[in-house]
Amino acid sequence: MTRSVNLAELTDLETFKVIAVPLVTREGTLAFADGVPATIAGVTLPTALTAEWCESQGLKTKVGSTAVLRNFSDTTLVLMVTNGNETTLEQWRQLGAAVAKVQPKTPAALLVSLTPNATLAQSSQAITEGLILASYDYKKPESAATASLVLVGEGAADAQADVARGVQIGSLVADGANWAKRLVDMPAQDLSPKAFATFAKERLEGLPHVDVEIWKDTKIAEERLGGLIGVNLGSAQPARLVIATYTPPSTANQPHIILVGKGVTFDSGGLSLKTGEGMMTMKTDMTGAAVVTAVLAAAAELGLPIRVTAIAPLTENMTGPAALRPGDVLKIRNGMTVEVLNTDAEGRLILADALSLAAEQNPDAIIDVATLTGAQAVALGDEIGAVFASRDDLAAQLLAASERSGETMWRMPLHPSYESHIDSDVADIKNIGKAGRAGSISAALFLQRFVNGLPWAHLDIAGPSRMDATRGYYQRGGSAYGARTLVEYLIERSRQA
Ligand code: BES
Ligand code: MN
Ligand code: ZN
């Protein structure tokens, strides 16, 4: 399933068959990054990377271009172009991915040097993420290889401890995302709500200071989760709710963040049935639940000084004889009534209960993650997630985290005037907005009704939750979009506290 990443010394290099050397572009031409030694594993590198030589190697100056050079003895050198002035963490991630793909089973060494805008620890974290994310293969869960980072140049001697932490963070983040991707890629016949809850419990149980509860039918009824019960009516599989908390031991004024993830293990649309084509990928509709579970696990493994709760309501959305009908009215946990005019807008119904539960705990912030609307994918495509936030500071923190993680996100407006789109004749609100108009906004405004005015953000990741082609460190299939951003957010949030 993955690579494991460690640190090695320059003197170990000759034992590797795959060695990656970073390049930079300076004034349009290529050069080795600062600190790359003239001789690597007994092989002298060319001193000038002339345009002709680069061309002969298939190496382009375009940012992110990679090439495998095989003309130095037996050693394989993988090189990547980065931009000398604007090197981003994402480029280090892509370098890791490129190396992971060259010879997936061969231990690789990667040189890491100081570039502008990042510390060696940050670059090492990013390269680790690229290596591990790109090594994910649903069909080969067992295969594993190692990769070794070798620090070179300025600051290398003093950075070892920070870099070790960077590698640890990168490993936990990427292993977490890969764990979530595996659940997303699993067929819905194997990943019922019950099975999901078991996987989540297995993942979380035994982690330090983590407590996991699984709510079953009786408890869900007792707790009046009317949205979850309503959506579950058409399914032969019982609903579940996973609620897990990580409470680090140190006590003083730790912030409490509650993460809520949509866990629809299969979305047929219910009686407002989707088309055959439309439901082909709907096993993906539990991405949010997998993401929040993975993020809570990572927070615990990193020992972050911040309290985190993850809540995942789990159900299928099916068409069985008892299924919810368009026109039915549900009573949500917080007492509000919802007219269900389209059973395919089910995500907001189960999230309404989960957000109500979250708000009762009066946390410092609530963040939900959901494959909520096709409209999000129409607006932003499959490479950008939507961020909605009730407060500017929370939006800014999430966008900054997304910049570090490389999971691109864009803020969308909670435009108050569109509240009228969800007015209902017979209940407090209805579960659909105005046909063909701002569907991801009316969905977000719906969710906002359940957070009781607390700081809240909503990540609608319908588009990027699944990739239709393998690209960089993503594979065709589940992406666990949002997982890496949320870990980055929690790391930074716990630093501020
Ligand atoms: N799970 C879907 C949203 C979705 C669509 C995710 C495509 C990924 C790809 C959600 O439950 C849904 O069906 N939403 C409806 C809402 C509508 C009926 C108001 C949609 O977007 O069409
Ligand atoms: Mn739906
Ligand atoms: Zn759905």
GROMACS .gro file of N, CA and C in nm, residues 91-149:
model
  177
   91GLN      N    1   0.568   2.136  -0.538
   91GLN     CA    2   0.670   2.081  -0.629
   91GLN      C    3   0.750   1.971  -0.562
   92TRP      N    4   0.776   1.985  -0.431
   92TRP     CA    5   0.844   1.878  -0.358
   92TRP      C    6   0.756   1.754  -0.353
   93ARG      N    7   0.625   1.778  -0.334
   93ARG     CA    8   0.530   1.666  -0.333
   93ARG      C    9   0.532   1.594  -0.468
   94GLN      N   10   0.534   1.672  -0.576
   94GLN     CA   11   0.536   1.611  -0.710
   94GLN      C   12   0.667   1.536  -0.733
   95LEU      N   13   0.775   1.588  -0.678
   95LEU     CA   14   0.903   1.518  -0.690
   95LEU      C   15   0.895   1.381  -0.623
   96GLY      N   16   0.839   1.381  -0.503
   96GLY     CA   17   0.821   1.254  -0.432
   96GLY      C   18   0.738   1.156  -0.514
   97ALA      N   19   0.630   1.208  -0.573
   97ALA     CA   20   0.541   1.123  -0.652
   97ALA      C   21   0.614   1.067  -0.774
   98ALA      N   22   0.693   1.153  -0.840
   98ALA     CA   23   0.766   1.109  -0.959
   98ALA      C   24   0.862   0.995  -0.924
   99VAL      N   25   0.928   1.008  -0.812
   99VAL     CA   26   1.024   0.905  -0.770
   99VAL      C   27   0.951   0.775  -0.734
  100ALA      N   28   0.838   0.789  -0.666
  100ALA     CA   29   0.763   0.669  -0.625
  100ALA      C   30   0.721   0.588  -0.746
  101LYS      N   31   0.700   0.655  -0.858
  101LYS     CA   32   0.648   0.585  -0.975
  101LYS      C   33   0.756   0.524  -1.064
  102VAL      N   34   0.881   0.571  -1.051
  102VAL     CA   35   0.986   0.522  -1.141
  102VAL      C   36   1.007   0.372  -1.123
  103GLN      N   37   1.039   0.332  -1.003
  103GLN     CA   38   1.057   0.190  -0.974
  103GLN      C   39   0.991   0.167  -0.837
  104PRO      N   40   0.861   0.138  -0.841
  104PRO     CA   41   0.783   0.137  -0.717
  104PRO      C   42   0.839   0.046  -0.608
  105LYS      N   43   0.911  -0.058  -0.647
  105LYS     CA   44   0.955  -0.153  -0.545
  105LYS      C   45   1.100  -0.133  -0.501
  106THR      N   46   1.169  -0.038  -0.564
  106THR     CA   47   1.310  -0.018  -0.534
  106THR      C   48   1.327   0.090  -0.427
  107PRO      N   49   1.408   0.063  -0.326
  107PRO     CA   50   1.437   0.170  -0.230
  107PRO      C   51   1.501   0.289  -0.302
  108ALA      N   52   1.455   0.407  -0.271
  108ALA     CA   53   1.504   0.526  -0.340
  108ALA      C   54   1.566   0.623  -0.240
  109ALA      N   55   1.663   0.699  -0.287
  109ALA     CA   56   1.717   0.809  -0.206
  109ALA      C   57   1.680   0.940  -0.275
  110LEU      N   58   1.643   1.039  -0.196
  110LEU     CA   59   1.605   1.169  -0.252
  110LEU      C   60   1.684   1.279  -0.181
  111LEU      N   61   1.753   1.360  -0.260
  111LEU     CA   62   1.824   1.472  -0.200
  111LEU      C   63   1.726   1.586  -0.175
  112VAL      N   64   1.737   1.645  -0.058
  112VAL     CA   65   1.650   1.758  -0.023
  112VAL      C   66   1.740   1.876   0.011
  113SER      N   67   1.717   1.986  -0.054
  113SER     CA   68   1.799   2.104  -0.025
  113SER      C   69   1.709   2.223   0.002
  114LEU      N   70   1.769   2.324   0.062
  114LEU     CA   71   1.692   2.442   0.099
  114LEU      C   72   1.648   2.518  -0.026
  115THR      N   73   1.520   2.548  -0.035
  115THR     CA   74   1.469   2.632  -0.143
  115THR      C   75   1.395   2.750  -0.081
  116PRO      N   76   1.373   2.855  -0.157
  116PRO     CA   77   1.302   2.969  -0.100
  116PRO      C   78   1.162   2.928  -0.052
  117ASN      N   79   1.110   2.997   0.044
  117ASN     CA   80   0.971   2.983   0.092
  117ASN      C   81   0.942   2.856   0.170
  118ALA      N   82   1.042   2.776   0.202
  118ALA     CA   83   1.014   2.656   0.281
  118ALA      C   84   1.136   2.617   0.363
  119THR      N   85   1.110   2.562   0.482
  119THR     CA   86   1.220   2.508   0.560
  119THR      C   87   1.249   2.367   0.510
  120LEU      N   88   1.364   2.312   0.549
  120LEU     CA   89   1.395   2.174   0.512
  120LEU      C   90   1.290   2.079   0.570
  121ALA      N   91   1.238   2.111   0.688
  121ALA     CA   92   1.135   2.026   0.749
  121ALA      C   93   1.009   2.025   0.664
  122GLN      N   94   0.969   2.143   0.617
  122GLN     CA   95   0.847   2.151   0.534
  122GLN      C   96   0.865   2.077   0.401
  123SER      N   97   0.982   2.099   0.338
  123SER     CA   98   1.008   2.032   0.211
  123SER      C   99   1.011   1.881   0.230
  124SER      N  100   1.071   1.837   0.342
  124SER     CA  101   1.080   1.694   0.368
  124SER      C  102   0.942   1.635   0.394
  125GLN      N  103   0.858   1.712   0.462
  125GLN     CA  104   0.720   1.665   0.483
  125GLN      C  105   0.649   1.648   0.349
  126ALA      N  106   0.665   1.748   0.263
  126ALA     CA  107   0.595   1.745   0.134
  126ALA      C  108   0.643   1.629   0.047
  127ILE      N  109   0.774   1.609   0.044
  127ILE     CA  110   0.830   1.502  -0.039
  127ILE      C  111   0.784   1.366   0.013
  128THR      N  112   0.775   1.355   0.146
  128THR     CA  113   0.727   1.232   0.209
  128THR      C  114   0.582   1.205   0.168
  129GLU      N  115   0.501   1.311   0.172
  129GLU     CA  116   0.361   1.296   0.132
  129GLU      C  117   0.350   1.248  -0.012
  130GLY      N  118   0.428   1.312  -0.101
  130GLY     CA  119   0.423   1.273  -0.242
  130GLY      C  120   0.461   1.128  -0.261
  131LEU      N  121   0.566   1.085  -0.192
  131LEU     CA  122   0.611   0.945  -0.202
  131LEU      C  123   0.502   0.848  -0.159
  132ILE      N  124   0.441   0.877  -0.045
  132ILE     CA  125   0.345   0.781   0.012
  132ILE      C  126   0.211   0.786  -0.061
  133LEU      N  127   0.164   0.907  -0.091
  133LEU     CA  128   0.035   0.919  -0.161
  133LEU      C  129   0.042   0.851  -0.298
  134ALA      N  130   0.154   0.871  -0.367
  134ALA     CA  131   0.166   0.815  -0.501
  134ALA      C  132   0.184   0.663  -0.499
  135SER      N  133   0.220   0.608  -0.384
  135SER     CA  134   0.242   0.463  -0.375
  135SER      C  135   0.112   0.386  -0.350
  136TYR      N  136   0.003   0.458  -0.327
  136TYR     CA  137  -0.126   0.391  -0.302
  136TYR      C  138  -0.170   0.311  -0.424
  137ASP      N  139  -0.211   0.188  -0.399
  137ASP     CA  140  -0.264   0.105  -0.507
  137ASP      C  141  -0.372   0.016  -0.446
  138TYR      N  142  -0.498   0.040  -0.482
  138TYR     CA  143  -0.609  -0.034  -0.420
  138TYR      C  144  -0.590  -0.184  -0.436
  139LYS      N  145  -0.539  -0.224  -0.551
  139LYS     CA  146  -0.527  -0.367  -0.579
  139LYS      C  147  -0.408  -0.433  -0.513
  140LYS      N  148  -0.313  -0.352  -0.468
  140LYS     CA  149  -0.194  -0.410  -0.404
  140LYS      C  150  -0.173  -0.347  -0.267
  141PRO      N  151  -0.258  -0.384  -0.173
  141PRO     CA  152  -0.247  -0.321  -0.041
  141PRO      C  153  -0.118  -0.356   0.031
  142GLU      N  154  -0.056  -0.467  -0.005
  142GLU     CA  155   0.058  -0.515   0.074
  142GLU      C  156   0.194  -0.459   0.031
  143SER      N  157   0.210  -0.429  -0.099
  143SER     CA  158   0.344  -0.397  -0.148
  143SER      C  159   0.402  -0.274  -0.077
  144ALA      N  160   0.529  -0.281  -0.042
  144ALA     CA  161   0.590  -0.172   0.031
  144ALA      C  162   0.736  -0.158  -0.007
  145ALA      N  163   0.785  -0.036  -0.008
  145ALA     CA  164   0.927  -0.010  -0.028
  145ALA      C  165   0.965   0.107   0.062
  146THR      N  166   1.094   0.132   0.072
  146THR     CA  167   1.136   0.244   0.155
  146THR      C  168   1.188   0.358   0.067
  147ALA      N  169   1.192   0.475   0.124
  147ALA     CA  170   1.257   0.589   0.059
  147ALA      C  171   1.336   0.662   0.166
  148SER      N  172   1.452   0.711   0.128
  148SER     CA  173   1.538   0.778   0.225
  148SER      C  174   1.567   0.920   0.182
  149LEU      N  175   1.543   1.012   0.272
  149LEU     CA  176   1.573   1.152   0.242
  149LEU      C  177   1.713   1.185   0.288
   0.00000   0.00000   0.00000
